[in-house]
PDB file of C-alpha atoms in Angstrom:
ATOM      1  CA  MET A 623      -2.697  13.519  -8.419  1.00 95.00           C
ATOM      2  CA  LYS A 624      -2.870   9.701  -8.173  1.00 97.00           C
ATOM      3  CA  VAL A 625      -0.623   8.247  -5.442  1.00 97.00           C
ATOM      4  CA  LEU A 626       0.245   4.629  -4.647  1.00 97.00           C
ATOM      5  CA  GLN A 627       1.449   3.794  -1.164  1.00 96.00           C
ATOM      6  CA  VAL A 628       3.297   0.470  -0.821  1.00 95.00           C
ATOM      7  CA  ILE A 629       3.667  -1.062   2.634  1.00 93.00           C
ATOM      8  CA  PRO A 630       4.581  -4.563   3.821  1.00 91.00           C
ATOM      9  CA  THR A 631       1.602  -4.829   6.182  1.00 91.00           C
ATOM     10  CA  LEU A 632      -1.422  -2.846   7.285  1.00 92.00           C
ATOM     11  CA  ASN A 633      -1.527  -4.717  10.587  1.00 88.00           C
ATOM     12  CA  PRO A 634      -1.762  -2.034  13.308  1.00 85.00           C
ATOM     13  CA  GLY A 635       0.570  -4.111  15.485  1.00 82.00           C
ATOM     14  CA  ALA A 636       3.367  -3.271  13.044  1.00 77.00           C
ATOM     15  CA  GLY A 637       3.535   0.221  14.502  1.00 75.00           C
ATOM     16  CA  GLY A 638       4.785   3.440  12.924  1.00 80.00           C
ATOM     17  CA  PRO A 639       4.815   2.742   9.176  1.00 87.00           C
ATOM     18  CA  VAL A 640       1.147   1.709   9.229  1.00 90.00           C
ATOM     19  CA  GLU A 641       0.056   4.800  11.102  1.00 90.00           C
ATOM     20  CA  GLY A 642       2.213   6.966   8.821  1.00 90.00           C
ATOM     21  CA  ALA A 643       0.538   5.496   5.736  1.00 92.00           C
ATOM     22  CA  ILE A 644      -2.912   6.075   7.207  1.00 92.00           C
ATOM     23  CA  GLN A 645      -2.161   9.663   8.220  1.00 93.00           C
ATOM     24  CA  GLN A 646      -0.584  10.437   4.856  1.00 93.00           C
ATOM     25  CA  SER A 647      -3.553   8.916   3.047  1.00 93.00           C
ATOM     26  CA  GLN A 648      -6.000  11.018   5.033  1.00 93.00           C
ATOM     27  CA  GLN A 649      -4.087  14.257   4.490  1.00 94.00           C
ATOM     28  CA  LEU A 650      -3.579  13.725   0.761  1.00 94.00           C
ATOM     29  CA  THR A 651      -7.228  12.745   0.300  1.00 94.00           C
ATOM     30  CA  GLU A 652      -8.313  15.938   2.050  1.00 94.00           C
ATOM     31  CA  MET A 653      -6.110  17.846  -0.408  1.00 96.00           C
ATOM     32  CA  GLY A 654      -8.009  16.246  -3.305  1.00 95.00           C
ATOM     33  CA  HIS A 655      -5.556  13.523  -4.317  1.00 96.00           C
ATOM     34  CA  ALA A 656      -6.540   9.921  -5.085  1.00 96.00           C
ATOM     35  CA  ILE A 657      -4.687   7.417  -2.900  1.00 96.00           C
ATOM     36  CA  ASP A 658      -4.355   3.660  -3.300  1.00 96.00           C
ATOM     37  CA  THR A 659      -2.528   1.507  -0.755  1.00 96.00           C
ATOM     38  CA  LEU A 660      -0.850  -1.756  -1.736  1.00 96.00           C
ATOM     39  CA  SER A 661       0.010  -4.210   1.026  1.00 94.00           C
ATOM     40  CA  LEU A 662       1.564  -7.650   1.162  1.00 93.00           C
ATOM     41  CA  ASP A 663      -1.111  -8.813   3.589  1.00 93.00           C
ATOM     42  CA  PRO A 664      -3.191 -11.790   2.446  1.00 93.00           C
ATOM     43  CA  PRO A 665      -6.558 -11.232   0.760  1.00 92.00           C
ATOM     44  CA  GLY A 666      -9.242 -10.729   3.363  1.00 91.00           C
ATOM     45  CA  ALA A 667      -6.847  -9.337   5.979  1.00 92.00           C
ATOM     46  CA  LYS A 668      -8.362  -6.727   8.243  1.00 89.00           C
ATOM     47  CA  PHE A 669      -7.007  -3.187   8.195  1.00 89.00           C
ATOM     48  CA  ASP A 670      -7.784   0.171   9.797  1.00 88.00           C
ATOM     49  CA  ALA A 671     -11.201   1.541   8.840  1.00 89.00           C
ATOM     50  CA  ARG A 672      -9.621   4.932   8.091  1.00 87.00           C
ATOM     51  CA  LEU A 673      -8.438   3.412   4.796  1.00 88.00           C
ATOM     52  CA  SER A 674     -11.113   3.009   2.143  1.00 86.00           C
ATOM     53  CA  PRO A 675     -11.549  -0.685   1.223  1.00 86.00           C
ATOM     54  CA  GLN A 676     -11.915   0.340  -2.431  1.00 88.00           C
ATOM     55  CA  SER A 677      -8.419   1.823  -2.380  1.00 93.00           C
ATOM     56  CA  VAL A 678      -6.582  -1.086  -0.719  1.00 95.00           C
ATOM     57  CA  VAL A 679      -4.889  -3.856  -2.715  1.00 96.00           C
ATOM     58  CA  LEU A 680      -3.830  -6.946  -0.745  1.00 95.00           C
ATOM     59  CA  LEU A 681      -1.247  -9.009  -2.650  1.00 94.00           C
ATOM     60  CA  GLY A 682      -0.025 -11.410   0.008  1.00 89.00           C
ATOM     61  CA  PRO A 683       0.592 -13.443   1.834  1.00 90.00           C
ATOM     62  CA  ALA A 684       4.183 -12.303   1.971  1.00 87.00           C
ATOM     63  CA  GLN A 685       6.877 -14.915   2.310  1.00 86.00           C
ATOM     64  CA  LEU A 686      10.291 -14.929   3.957  1.00 81.00           C
ATOM     65  CA  ASN A 687      11.492 -12.382   6.502  1.00 75.00           C
ATOM     66  CA  TYR A 688      11.702  -9.547   3.996  1.00 76.00           C
ATOM     67  CA  GLY A 689       8.105  -9.806   2.840  1.00 79.00           C
ATOM     68  CA  PHE A 690       8.592 -11.320  -0.620  1.00 85.00           C
ATOM     69  CA  SER A 691       5.511 -11.695  -2.808  1.00 89.00           C
ATOM     70  CA  ARG A 692       5.615 -13.143  -6.312  1.00 91.00           C
ATOM     71  CA  HIS A 693       2.495 -11.092  -7.071  1.00 93.00           C
ATOM     72  CA  LEU A 694       4.091  -7.691  -6.439  1.00 93.00           C
ATOM     73  CA  GLU A 695       6.215  -7.243  -9.567  1.00 94.00           C
ATOM     74  CA  PRO A 696       3.508  -8.329 -12.067  1.00 96.00           C
ATOM     75  CA  TRP A 697       0.948  -6.097 -10.340  1.00 96.00           C
ATOM     76  CA  LEU A 698       3.296  -3.103 -10.405  1.00 96.00           C
ATOM     77  CA  ARG A 699       4.161  -3.664 -14.076  1.00 97.00           C
ATOM     78  CA  ALA A 700       0.460  -3.796 -14.968  1.00 98.00           C
ATOM     79  CA  HIS A 701      -0.594  -0.747 -12.925  1.00 98.00           C
ATOM     80  CA  ILE A 702       2.413   1.543 -12.449  1.00 96.00           C
ATOM     81  CA  ARG A 703       1.391   3.907 -15.255  1.00 97.00           C
ATOM     82  CA  LEU A 704      -1.794   4.767 -13.354  1.00 97.00           C
ATOM     83  CA  TYR A 705       0.202   6.593 -10.666  1.00 97.00           C
ATOM     84  CA  GLU A 706       2.137   9.820 -10.621  1.00 97.00           C
ATOM     85  CA  ILE A 707       3.875   9.082  -7.317  1.00 96.00           C
ATOM     86  CA  ILE A 708       4.752   5.873  -5.474  1.00 96.00           C
ATOM     87  CA  VAL A 709       5.572   6.076  -1.758  1.00 95.00           C
ATOM     88  CA  VAL A 710       7.263   3.071  -0.150  1.00 92.00           C
ATOM     89  CA  HIS A 711       6.619   2.898   3.609  1.00 89.00           C
ATOM     90  CA  GLY A 712       8.752   0.975   6.056  1.00 79.00           C
ATOM     91  CA  LEU A 713      11.876   0.784   3.882  1.00 64.00           C
ATOM     92  CA  TRP A 714      14.876   0.991   6.195  1.00 62.00           C
TER      93      TRP A 714
END
């Protein structure tokens, strides 16, 4: 199964959602699923080495307090059919 995780930031200082995404990615990968992680961090941002750089998409920098990115919707429209499941982390 091909899974896309969407998260506002992969910065470890952001706490729980980041660690949840990493743990979920590891577990699903071990089960044989392909996982990509999309973040609103700016290109070149550092992230936890437990995530494969080939599977991370950085679309930021995010703007405003809610993490708006004008790149998110076009990217999703172009790639959404590649995924069977989309998991949104950190949505409260």
